[in-house]
């Protein structure tokens, strides 16, 4: 037998022996999925599933078996704008609150605050509080004909005596169309439980002042916790409902279904074990044959 053929047999045998080891080296949770929840949870970062509530109302959430920690961001509802023929003020944004370790019970009780109604010729309504059991985030303070709305954490609006913009959860308003800014969940959390992700929303911004029209780039968008915009055509927006964002870490067996799927995808199930044994046997046989031929 030529040395070339013997070398090829040795290499083939070694490859078959090592193949199962390469499979075992694959990440155990390469295809991790989230536990079944209502509403459905979504994998938003490695090992972190997200559940969101963004419409005003009362809810309950059953914590899945195996989850030992829940982190949350609560967003209070925004307040409405106020307007008439002579005045126009943007509403205040809701407060944004981070809770690193929510006190766990089997069922969490949630109230997402309703946005405050706009005031047509009268003061607007405040945004409601958002609640997670005993935890809370205040809604924005309503705009009135004495001035624009303040944020739920009391950042003030901008007022020129007739028109103005609302304060936001992360700052005061500085102009008619420059309301107080909101905050991202990762920005308020500053925690691995809420890492920065692409496309994050900004919650709790104030409503813009009188010179902002529908579709104007300066208009505050309809995002949870934002205050309502007021407009020079004697119209304006309600505040936007609040939100509760829950983050569930996939630890301590919480992703048992995902683990099973992952093991199947990496060949570490029964089929993979059978393949591994067959591969090792075939590889050793090739090596043994090559060594016998060499000694001949």
PDB file of C-alpha atoms in Angstrom:
ATOM      1  CA  UNK A   1       0.000   0.000   0.000  1.00  0.00           C
ATOM      2  CA  UNK A   2       1.476   3.406  -0.943  1.00  0.00           C
ATOM      3  CA  UNK A   3       2.435   5.863   1.755  1.00  0.00           C
ATOM      4  CA  UNK A   4      -0.027   8.347   0.265  1.00  0.00           C
ATOM      5  CA  UNK A   5      -2.975   5.955   0.640  1.00  0.00           C
ATOM      6  CA  UNK A   6      -1.884   4.994   4.168  1.00  0.00           C
ATOM      7  CA  UNK A   7      -1.723   8.699   5.148  1.00  0.00           C
ATOM      8  CA  UNK A   8      -5.132   9.357   3.654  1.00  0.00           C
ATOM      9  CA  UNK A   9      -6.611   6.431   5.601  1.00  0.00           C
ATOM     10  CA  UNK A  10      -5.074   7.673   8.828  1.00  0.00           C
ATOM     11  CA  UNK A  11      -6.442  11.191   8.250  1.00  0.00           C
ATOM     12  CA  UNK A  12      -9.916   9.870   7.414  1.00  0.00           C
ATOM     13  CA  UNK A  13      -9.937   7.682  10.504  1.00  0.00           C
ATOM     14  CA  UNK A  14      -8.824  10.521  12.745  1.00  0.00           C
ATOM     15  CA  UNK A  15     -11.526  12.789  11.292  1.00  0.00           C
ATOM     16  CA  UNK A  16     -14.249  10.238  12.025  1.00  0.00           C
ATOM     17  CA  UNK A  17     -13.017   9.802  15.600  1.00  0.00           C
ATOM     18  CA  UNK A  18     -12.918  13.564  16.240  1.00  0.00           C
ATOM     19  CA  UNK A  19     -16.239  14.431  14.522  1.00  0.00           C
ATOM     20  CA  UNK A  20     -18.426  13.704  17.594  1.00  0.00           C
ATOM     21  CA  UNK A  21     -16.170  15.915  19.738  1.00  0.00           C
ATOM     22  CA  UNK A  22     -16.712  18.800  17.339  1.00  0.00           C
ATOM     23  CA  UNK A  23     -20.468  18.334  17.670  1.00  0.00           C
ATOM     24  CA  UNK A  24     -20.276  18.342  21.461  1.00  0.00           C
ATOM     25  CA  UNK A  25     -18.357  21.610  21.340  1.00  0.00           C
ATOM     26  CA  UNK A  26     -21.388  23.449  19.910  1.00  0.00           C
ATOM     27  CA  UNK A  27     -23.134  25.934  22.272  1.00  0.00           C
ATOM     28  CA  UNK A  28     -25.727  24.186  24.426  1.00  0.00           C
ATOM     29  CA  UNK A  29     -28.355  26.907  23.857  1.00  0.00           C
ATOM     30  CA  UNK A  30     -27.562  27.813  20.261  1.00  0.00           C
ATOM     31  CA  UNK A  31     -31.262  27.807  19.358  1.00  0.00           C
ATOM     32  CA  UNK A  32     -32.732  28.932  22.705  1.00  0.00           C
ATOM     33  CA  UNK A  33     -36.401  29.867  22.677  1.00  0.00           C
ATOM     34  CA  UNK A  34     -38.515  31.515  25.349  1.00  0.00           C
ATOM     35  CA  UNK A  35     -40.912  29.741  27.729  1.00  0.00           C
ATOM     36  CA  UNK A  36     -44.605  29.761  26.892  1.00  0.00           C
ATOM     37  CA  UNK A  37     -46.290  32.843  28.383  1.00  0.00           C
ATOM     38  CA  UNK A  38     -49.440  34.920  27.879  1.00  0.00           C
ATOM     39  CA  UNK A  39     -48.842  37.324  26.238  1.00  0.00           C
ATOM     40  CA  UNK A  40     -46.049  35.620  24.295  1.00  0.00           C
ATOM     41  CA  UNK A  41     -42.448  36.304  25.266  1.00  0.00           C
ATOM     42  CA  UNK A  42     -39.772  37.189  22.722  1.00  0.00           C
ATOM     43  CA  UNK A  43     -36.023  36.570  22.819  1.00  0.00           C
ATOM     44  CA  UNK A  44     -34.552  40.104  22.642  1.00  0.00           C
ATOM     45  CA  UNK A  45     -30.964  39.415  23.747  1.00  0.00           C
ATOM     46  CA  UNK A  46     -28.904  36.302  24.565  1.00  0.00           C
ATOM     47  CA  UNK A  47     -30.634  34.598  27.491  1.00  0.00           C
ATOM     48  CA  UNK A  48     -33.301  37.316  27.950  1.00  0.00           C
ATOM     49  CA  UNK A  49     -36.991  37.043  27.045  1.00  0.00           C
ATOM     50  CA  UNK A  50     -39.305  40.061  26.962  1.00  0.00           C
ATOM     51  CA  UNK A  51     -43.023  40.368  27.678  1.00  0.00           C
ATOM     52  CA  UNK A  52     -44.755  43.708  27.059  1.00  0.00           C
ATOM     53  CA  UNK A  53     -48.075  45.316  28.020  1.00  0.00           C
ATOM     54  CA  UNK A  54     -48.695  48.562  26.129  1.00  0.00           C
ATOM     55  CA  UNK A  55     -52.446  49.184  26.152  1.00  0.00           C
ATOM     56  CA  UNK A  56     -54.250  50.766  29.064  1.00  0.00           C
ATOM     57  CA  UNK A  57     -56.069  48.274  31.286  1.00  0.00           C
ATOM     58  CA  UNK A  58     -55.732  45.572  33.933  1.00  0.00           C
ATOM     59  CA  UNK A  59     -53.807  42.328  33.383  1.00  0.00           C
ATOM     60  CA  UNK A  60     -52.327  39.386  35.212  1.00  0.00           C
ATOM     61  CA  UNK A  61     -49.100  37.585  34.324  1.00  0.00           C
ATOM     62  CA  UNK A  62     -48.283  34.045  35.416  1.00  0.00           C
ATOM     63  CA  UNK A  63     -44.542  33.677  36.018  1.00  0.00           C
ATOM     64  CA  UNK A  64     -43.306  30.518  34.203  1.00  0.00           C
ATOM     65  CA  UNK A  65     -41.918  27.641  36.233  1.00  0.00           C
ATOM     66  CA  UNK A  66     -38.164  27.872  36.644  1.00  0.00           C
ATOM     67  CA  UNK A  67     -37.999  31.675  36.445  1.00  0.00           C
ATOM     68  CA  UNK A  68     -36.454  32.940  39.670  1.00  0.00           C
ATOM     69  CA  UNK A  69     -35.978  36.598  38.744  1.00  0.00           C
ATOM     70  CA  UNK A  70     -38.006  39.172  36.817  1.00  0.00           C
ATOM     71  CA  UNK A  71     -36.818  42.688  36.005  1.00  0.00           C
ATOM     72  CA  UNK A  72     -39.196  45.389  34.805  1.00  0.00           C
ATOM     73  CA  UNK A  73     -39.509  48.850  33.332  1.00  0.00           C
ATOM     74  CA  UNK A  74     -42.728  50.695  34.168  1.00  0.00           C
ATOM     75  CA  UNK A  75     -43.918  53.650  32.079  1.00  0.00           C
ATOM     76  CA  UNK A  76     -46.589  56.002  33.399  1.00  0.00           C
ATOM     77  CA  UNK A  77     -49.141  57.298  30.902  1.00  0.00           C
ATOM     78  CA  UNK A  78     -48.706  60.668  29.186  1.00  0.00           C
ATOM     79  CA  UNK A  79     -51.090  63.560  29.783  1.00  0.00           C
ATOM     80  CA  UNK A  80     -53.181  65.210  27.095  1.00  0.00           C
ATOM     81  CA  UNK A  81     -52.565  68.546  25.381  1.00  0.00           C
ATOM     82  CA  UNK A  82     -54.672  71.653  25.910  1.00  0.00           C
ATOM     83  CA  UNK A  83     -55.787  74.054  23.180  1.00  0.00           C
ATOM     84  CA  UNK A  84     -58.253  76.757  22.185  1.00  0.00           C
ATOM     85  CA  UNK A  85     -58.151  79.788  19.866  1.00  0.00           C
ATOM     86  CA  UNK A  86     -55.559  81.552  21.982  1.00  0.00           C
ATOM     87  CA  UNK A  87     -53.485  78.951  23.812  1.00  0.00           C
ATOM     88  CA  UNK A  88     -51.914  75.586  22.992  1.00  0.00           C
ATOM     89  CA  UNK A  89     -49.807  73.501  25.388  1.00  0.00           C
ATOM     90  CA  UNK A  90     -48.276  70.047  25.010  1.00  0.00           C
ATOM     91  CA  UNK A  91     -48.896  67.356  27.616  1.00  0.00           C
ATOM     92  CA  UNK A  92     -46.344  65.938  30.041  1.00  0.00           C
ATOM     93  CA  UNK A  93     -44.669  62.548  29.602  1.00  0.00           C
ATOM     94  CA  UNK A  94     -45.098  59.723  32.092  1.00  0.00           C
ATOM     95  CA  UNK A  95     -42.329  58.748  34.479  1.00  0.00           C
ATOM     96  CA  UNK A  96     -40.128  55.746  33.558  1.00  0.00           C
ATOM     97  CA  UNK A  97     -39.069  53.493  36.455  1.00  0.00           C
ATOM     98  CA  UNK A  98     -36.708  50.498  36.516  1.00  0.00           C
ATOM     99  CA  UNK A  99     -37.059  47.620  38.978  1.00  0.00           C
ATOM    100  CA  UNK A 100     -34.121  45.210  38.938  1.00  0.00           C
ATOM    101  CA  UNK A 101     -35.707  42.469  41.039  1.00  0.00           C
ATOM    102  CA  UNK A 102     -39.507  42.375  41.065  1.00  0.00           C
ATOM    103  CA  UNK A 103     -40.900  40.716  44.235  1.00  0.00           C
ATOM    104  CA  UNK A 104     -42.157  37.439  42.788  1.00  0.00           C
ATOM    105  CA  UNK A 105     -45.462  35.731  43.294  1.00  0.00           C
ATOM    106  CA  UNK A 106     -46.999  33.090  41.052  1.00  0.00           C
ATOM    107  CA  UNK A 107     -49.164  35.783  39.450  1.00  0.00           C
ATOM    108  CA  UNK A 108     -48.231  39.438  38.925  1.00  0.00           C
ATOM    109  CA  UNK A 109     -51.009  42.040  38.838  1.00  0.00           C
ATOM    110  CA  UNK A 110     -50.563  44.803  36.273  1.00  0.00           C
ATOM    111  CA  UNK A 111     -52.351  48.055  35.535  1.00  0.00           C
ATOM    112  CA  UNK A 112     -51.193  49.957  32.462  1.00  0.00           C
ATOM    113  CA  UNK A 113     -52.209  53.585  32.886  1.00  0.00           C
ATOM    114  CA  UNK A 114     -54.516  55.224  30.359  1.00  0.00           C
ATOM    115  CA  UNK A 115     -53.299  58.368  28.622  1.00  0.00           C
ATOM    116  CA  UNK A 116     -54.943  61.603  29.703  1.00  0.00           C
ATOM    117  CA  UNK A 117     -57.600  63.118  27.427  1.00  0.00           C
ATOM    118  CA  UNK A 118     -56.837  66.348  25.549  1.00  0.00           C
ATOM    119  CA  UNK A 119     -58.562  69.518  26.729  1.00  0.00           C
ATOM    120  CA  UNK A 120     -60.560  71.313  24.038  1.00  0.00           C
ATOM    121  CA  UNK A 121     -61.133  74.710  25.665  1.00  0.00           C
ATOM    122  CA  UNK A 122     -60.352  73.251  29.105  1.00  0.00           C
ATOM    123  CA  UNK A 123     -57.506  71.740  31.075  1.00  0.00           C
ATOM    124  CA  UNK A 124     -56.365  68.310  29.940  1.00  0.00           C
ATOM    125  CA  UNK A 125     -56.360  65.167  32.051  1.00  0.00           C
ATOM    126  CA  UNK A 126     -53.352  63.713  33.795  1.00  0.00           C
ATOM    127  CA  UNK A 127     -51.918  60.409  32.620  1.00  0.00           C
ATOM    128  CA  UNK A 128     -52.715  57.498  34.931  1.00  0.00           C
ATOM    129  CA  UNK A 129     -50.209  55.662  37.069  1.00  0.00           C
ATOM    130  CA  UNK A 130     -48.886  52.351  35.813  1.00  0.00           C
ATOM    131  CA  UNK A 131     -48.742  49.620  38.475  1.00  0.00           C
ATOM    132  CA  UNK A 132     -46.990  46.273  38.872  1.00  0.00           C
ATOM    133  CA  UNK A 133     -48.296  44.851  42.149  1.00  0.00           C
ATOM    134  CA  UNK A 134     -47.109  47.505  44.645  1.00  0.00           C
ATOM    135  CA  UNK A 135     -44.625  49.155  42.251  1.00  0.00           C
ATOM    136  CA  UNK A 136     -45.640  52.288  40.344  1.00  0.00           C
ATOM    137  CA  UNK A 137     -44.679  54.903  37.744  1.00  0.00           C
ATOM    138  CA  UNK A 138     -46.556  58.214  37.783  1.00  0.00           C
ATOM    139  CA  UNK A 139     -48.411  59.572  34.776  1.00  0.00           C
ATOM    140  CA  UNK A 140     -47.688  62.990  33.283  1.00  0.00           C
ATOM    141  CA  UNK A 141     -49.319  66.072  34.771  1.00  0.00           C
ATOM    142  CA  UNK A 142     -52.007  67.600  32.576  1.00  0.00           C
ATOM    143  CA  UNK A 143     -51.549  70.776  30.566  1.00  0.00           C
ATOM    144  CA  UNK A 144     -53.792  73.691  31.440  1.00  0.00           C
ATOM    145  CA  UNK A 145     -54.334  77.248  30.384  1.00  0.00           C
ATOM    146  CA  UNK A 146     -51.911  78.243  33.072  1.00  0.00           C
ATOM    147  CA  UNK A 147     -49.111  76.346  31.274  1.00  0.00           C
ATOM    148  CA  UNK A 148     -47.854  73.116  29.693  1.00  0.00           C
ATOM    149  CA  UNK A 149     -47.790  69.666  31.273  1.00  0.00           C
ATOM    150  CA  UNK A 150     -45.020  68.420  33.546  1.00  0.00           C
ATOM    151  CA  UNK A 151     -43.605  64.916  33.419  1.00  0.00           C
ATOM    152  CA  UNK A 152     -44.569  62.271  35.971  1.00  0.00           C
ATOM    153  CA  UNK A 153     -41.220  62.874  37.700  1.00  0.00           C
ATOM    154  CA  UNK A 154     -41.834  66.657  37.651  1.00  0.00           C
ATOM    155  CA  UNK A 155     -39.641  67.872  34.816  1.00  0.00           C
ATOM    156  CA  UNK A 156     -41.227  71.166  33.791  1.00  0.00           C
ATOM    157  CA  UNK A 157     -42.579  72.238  30.412  1.00  0.00           C
ATOM    158  CA  UNK A 158     -41.694  75.288  28.343  1.00  0.00           C
ATOM    159  CA  UNK A 159     -44.084  78.238  28.463  1.00  0.00           C
ATOM    160  CA  UNK A 160     -43.882  81.530  26.544  1.00  0.00           C
ATOM    161  CA  UNK A 161     -47.057  82.814  28.157  1.00  0.00           C
ATOM    162  CA  UNK A 162     -49.399  81.539  25.460  1.00  0.00           C
ATOM    163  CA  UNK A 163     -47.933  78.371  23.961  1.00  0.00           C
ATOM    164  CA  UNK A 164     -45.544  75.676  25.133  1.00  0.00           C
ATOM    165  CA  UNK A 165     -44.310  72.047  25.200  1.00  0.00           C
ATOM    166  CA  UNK A 166     -44.487  69.419  27.931  1.00  0.00           C
ATOM    167  CA  UNK A 167     -41.711  68.102  30.162  1.00  0.00           C
ATOM    168  CA  UNK A 168     -40.316  64.608  29.576  1.00  0.00           C
ATOM    169  CA  UNK A 169     -39.125  61.762  31.793  1.00  0.00           C
ATOM    170  CA  UNK A 170     -35.482  62.592  31.032  1.00  0.00           C
ATOM    171  CA  UNK A 171     -35.527  66.380  30.865  1.00  0.00           C
ATOM    172  CA  UNK A 172     -37.332  69.717  30.822  1.00  0.00           C
ATOM    173  CA  UNK A 173     -38.821  71.244  27.658  1.00  0.00           C
ATOM    174  CA  UNK A 174     -36.675  73.979  26.094  1.00  0.00           C
ATOM    175  CA  UNK A 175     -38.862  75.387  23.294  1.00  0.00           C
ATOM    176  CA  UNK A 176     -42.263  75.426  21.621  1.00  0.00           C
ATOM    177  CA  UNK A 177     -41.363  72.429  19.485  1.00  0.00           C
ATOM    178  CA  UNK A 178     -38.622  71.089  21.753  1.00  0.00           C
ATOM    179  CA  UNK A 179     -40.401  69.120  24.462  1.00  0.00           C
ATOM    180  CA  UNK A 180     -38.664  67.297  27.279  1.00  0.00           C
ATOM    181  CA  UNK A 181     -37.040  64.089  26.072  1.00  0.00           C
ATOM    182  CA  UNK A 182     -37.947  60.560  27.092  1.00  0.00           C
ATOM    183  CA  UNK A 183     -35.694  57.665  28.018  1.00  0.00           C
ATOM    184  CA  UNK A 184     -34.847  54.199  26.675  1.00  0.00           C
ATOM    185  CA  UNK A 185     -35.343  51.152  28.884  1.00  0.00           C
ATOM    186  CA  UNK A 186     -31.622  50.341  28.744  1.00  0.00           C
ATOM    187  CA  UNK A 187     -30.815  53.953  29.641  1.00  0.00           C
ATOM    188  CA  UNK A 188     -32.925  53.989  32.795  1.00  0.00           C
ATOM    189  CA  UNK A 189     -31.949  50.435  33.784  1.00  0.00           C
ATOM    190  CA  UNK A 190     -28.168  50.546  33.316  1.00  0.00           C
ATOM    191  CA  UNK A 191     -28.240  46.806  33.908  1.00  0.00           C
ATOM    192  CA  UNK A 192     -27.433  43.559  32.113  1.00  0.00           C
ATOM    193  CA  UNK A 193     -31.107  42.683  32.571  1.00  0.00           C
ATOM    194  CA  UNK A 194     -32.002  45.397  30.012  1.00  0.00           C
ATOM    195  CA  UNK A 195     -29.082  45.585  27.566  1.00  0.00           C
ATOM    196  CA  UNK A 196     -29.161  48.103  24.694  1.00  0.00           C
ATOM    197  CA  UNK A 197     -30.829  46.621  21.609  1.00  0.00           C
ATOM    198  CA  UNK A 198     -31.371  47.881  18.087  1.00  0.00           C
ATOM    199  CA  UNK A 199     -34.517  49.929  17.540  1.00  0.00           C
ATOM    200  CA  UNK A 200     -35.216  50.689  21.212  1.00  0.00           C
ATOM    201  CA  UNK A 201     -38.174  52.968  21.831  1.00  0.00           C
ATOM    202  CA  UNK A 202     -37.910  56.203  23.810  1.00  0.00           C
ATOM    203  CA  UNK A 203     -40.613  56.384  26.486  1.00  0.00           C
ATOM    204  CA  UNK A 204     -42.108  59.301  28.379  1.00  0.00           C
ATOM    205  CA  UNK A 205     -41.367  62.285  26.110  1.00  0.00           C
ATOM    206  CA  UNK A 206     -43.370  65.494  26.486  1.00  0.00           C
ATOM    207  CA  UNK A 207     -45.851  66.675  23.882  1.00  0.00           C
ATOM    208  CA  UNK A 208     -44.722  69.367  21.442  1.00  0.00           C
ATOM    209  CA  UNK A 209     -46.106  72.906  21.202  1.00  0.00           C
ATOM    210  CA  UNK A 210     -48.555  74.750  19.016  1.00  0.00           C
ATOM    211  CA  UNK A 211     -46.569  74.925  15.754  1.00  0.00           C
ATOM    212  CA  UNK A 212     -46.296  71.162  15.223  1.00  0.00           C
ATOM    213  CA  UNK A 213     -48.645  69.620  12.669  1.00  0.00           C
ATOM    214  CA  UNK A 214     -49.496  65.987  11.916  1.00  0.00           C
ATOM    215  CA  UNK A 215     -46.534  64.295  10.279  1.00  0.00           C
ATOM    216  CA  UNK A 216     -44.149  67.090  11.260  1.00  0.00           C
ATOM    217  CA  UNK A 217     -40.708  65.670  12.207  1.00  0.00           C
ATOM    218  CA  UNK A 218     -40.924  67.697  15.404  1.00  0.00           C
ATOM    219  CA  UNK A 219     -44.126  66.003  16.551  1.00  0.00           C
ATOM    220  CA  UNK A 220     -43.816  63.666  19.520  1.00  0.00           C
ATOM    221  CA  UNK A 221     -44.630  60.128  18.262  1.00  0.00           C
ATOM    222  CA  UNK A 222     -47.356  57.886  19.642  1.00  0.00           C
ATOM    223  CA  UNK A 223     -45.067  55.819  21.887  1.00  0.00           C
ATOM    224  CA  UNK A 224     -46.057  54.618  25.397  1.00  0.00           C
ATOM    225  CA  UNK A 225     -45.886  57.312  28.034  1.00  0.00           C
ATOM    226  CA  UNK A 226     -45.585  60.270  25.635  1.00  0.00           C
ATOM    227  CA  UNK A 227     -47.558  63.453  26.146  1.00  0.00           C
ATOM    228  CA  UNK A 228     -50.029  64.712  23.559  1.00  0.00           C
ATOM    229  CA  UNK A 229     -49.087  67.334  20.951  1.00  0.00           C
ATOM    230  CA  UNK A 230     -51.047  70.576  20.667  1.00  0.00           C
ATOM    231  CA  UNK A 231     -51.496  72.375  17.331  1.00  0.00           C
ATOM    232  CA  UNK A 232     -52.129  75.847  15.971  1.00  0.00           C
ATOM    233  CA  UNK A 233     -55.352  74.707  14.254  1.00  0.00           C
ATOM    234  CA  UNK A 234     -57.030  74.402  17.679  1.00  0.00           C
ATOM    235  CA  UNK A 235     -56.650  70.644  17.918  1.00  0.00           C
ATOM    236  CA  UNK A 236     -54.462  68.321  19.915  1.00  0.00           C
ATOM    237  CA  UNK A 237     -53.711  64.775  20.983  1.00  0.00           C
ATOM    238  CA  UNK A 238     -54.516  62.688  24.019  1.00  0.00           C
ATOM    239  CA  UNK A 239     -51.601  61.376  26.022  1.00  0.00           C
ATOM    240  CA  UNK A 240     -50.365  57.867  25.151  1.00  0.00           C
ATOM    241  CA  UNK A 241     -51.064  54.895  27.428  1.00  0.00           C
ATOM    242  CA  UNK A 242     -48.209  53.657  29.612  1.00  0.00           C
ATOM    243  CA  UNK A 243     -46.429  50.304  29.505  1.00  0.00           C
ATOM    244  CA  UNK A 244     -44.969  47.459  31.528  1.00  0.00           C
ATOM    245  CA  UNK A 245     -41.933  45.682  30.039  1.00  0.00           C
ATOM    246  CA  UNK A 246     -40.862  42.461  31.764  1.00  0.00           C
ATOM    247  CA  UNK A 247     -37.501  40.743  31.215  1.00  0.00           C
ATOM    248  CA  UNK A 248     -37.161  37.058  32.101  1.00  0.00           C
ATOM    249  CA  UNK A 249     -33.680  35.468  32.220  1.00  0.00           C
ATOM    250  CA  UNK A 250     -33.359  31.931  30.820  1.00  0.00           C
ATOM    251  CA  UNK A 251     -31.705  30.298  33.825  1.00  0.00           C
ATOM    252  CA  UNK A 252     -32.127  27.308  36.139  1.00  0.00           C
ATOM    253  CA  UNK A 253     -34.024  25.173  33.665  1.00  0.00           C
ATOM    254  CA  UNK A 254     -36.443  27.872  32.527  1.00  0.00           C
ATOM    255  CA  UNK A 255     -35.613  27.015  28.934  1.00  0.00           C
ATOM    256  CA  UNK A 256     -35.918  23.247  29.217  1.00  0.00           C
ATOM    257  CA  UNK A 257     -37.837  23.051  25.935  1.00  0.00           C
ATOM    258  CA  UNK A 258     -35.214  25.215  24.258  1.00  0.00           C
ATOM    259  CA  UNK A 259     -32.433  23.065  25.630  1.00  0.00           C
ATOM    260  CA  UNK A 260     -34.019  19.944  24.147  1.00  0.00           C
ATOM    261  CA  UNK A 261     -34.350  21.619  20.758  1.00  0.00           C
ATOM    262  CA  UNK A 262     -30.776  22.844  20.971  1.00  0.00           C
ATOM    263  CA  UNK A 263     -29.429  19.402  21.786  1.00  0.00           C
ATOM    264  CA  UNK A 264     -31.330  17.984  18.842  1.00  0.00           C
ATOM    265  CA  UNK A 265     -29.882  20.626  16.526  1.00  0.00           C
ATOM    266  CA  UNK A 266     -26.315  19.898  17.655  1.00  0.00           C
ATOM    267  CA  UNK A 267     -26.616  16.103  17.312  1.00  0.00           C
ATOM    268  CA  UNK A 268     -26.521  15.480  21.060  1.00  0.00           C
ATOM    269  CA  UNK A 269     -29.820  13.570  21.151  1.00  0.00           C
ATOM    270  CA  UNK A 270     -30.268   9.808  20.601  1.00  0.00           C
ATOM    271  CA  UNK A 271     -29.582  10.078  16.883  1.00  0.00           C
ATOM    272  CA  UNK A 272     -26.489  12.148  17.543  1.00  0.00           C
ATOM    273  CA  UNK A 273     -25.220   9.618  20.075  1.00  0.00           C
ATOM    274  CA  UNK A 274     -25.697   6.802  17.577  1.00  0.00           C
ATOM    275  CA  UNK A 275     -23.907   8.765  14.907  1.00  0.00           C
ATOM    276  CA  UNK A 276     -21.051   9.509  17.307  1.00  0.00           C
ATOM    277  CA  UNK A 277     -20.521   5.827  18.202  1.00  0.00           C
ATOM    278  CA  UNK A 278     -20.643   4.732  14.561  1.00  0.00           C
ATOM    279  CA  UNK A 279     -18.213   7.471  13.594  1.00  0.00           C
ATOM    280  CA  UNK A 280     -15.688   6.465  16.274  1.00  0.00           C
ATOM    281  CA  UNK A 281     -15.907   2.739  15.369  1.00  0.00           C
ATOM    282  CA  UNK A 282     -15.412   3.437  11.657  1.00  0.00           C
ATOM    283  CA  UNK A 283     -12.508   5.758  12.354  1.00  0.00           C
ATOM    284  CA  UNK A 284     -10.705   3.271  14.579  1.00  0.00           C
ATOM    285  CA  UNK A 285     -11.191   0.528  11.971  1.00  0.00           C
ATOM    286  CA  UNK A 286      -9.588   2.674   9.278  1.00  0.00           C
ATOM    287  CA  UNK A 287      -6.642   3.483  11.517  1.00  0.00           C
ATOM    288  CA  UNK A 288      -6.165  -0.192  12.435  1.00  0.00           C
ATOM    289  CA  UNK A 289      -6.311  -1.267   8.773  1.00  0.00           C
ATOM    290  CA  UNK A 290      -3.756   1.366   7.819  1.00  0.00           C
ATOM    291  CA  UNK A 291      -1.386   0.226  10.581  1.00  0.00           C
ATOM    292  CA  UNK A 292      -1.681  -3.489   9.537  1.00  0.00           C
ATOM    293  CA  UNK A 293      -0.886  -2.670   5.937  1.00  0.00           C
ATOM    294  CA  UNK A 294       2.076  -0.611   6.994  1.00  0.00           C
ATOM    295  CA  UNK A 295       3.553  -3.536   8.983  1.00  0.00           C
ATOM    296  CA  UNK A 296       3.125  -5.795   5.951  1.00  0.00           C
TER     297      UNK A 296
END
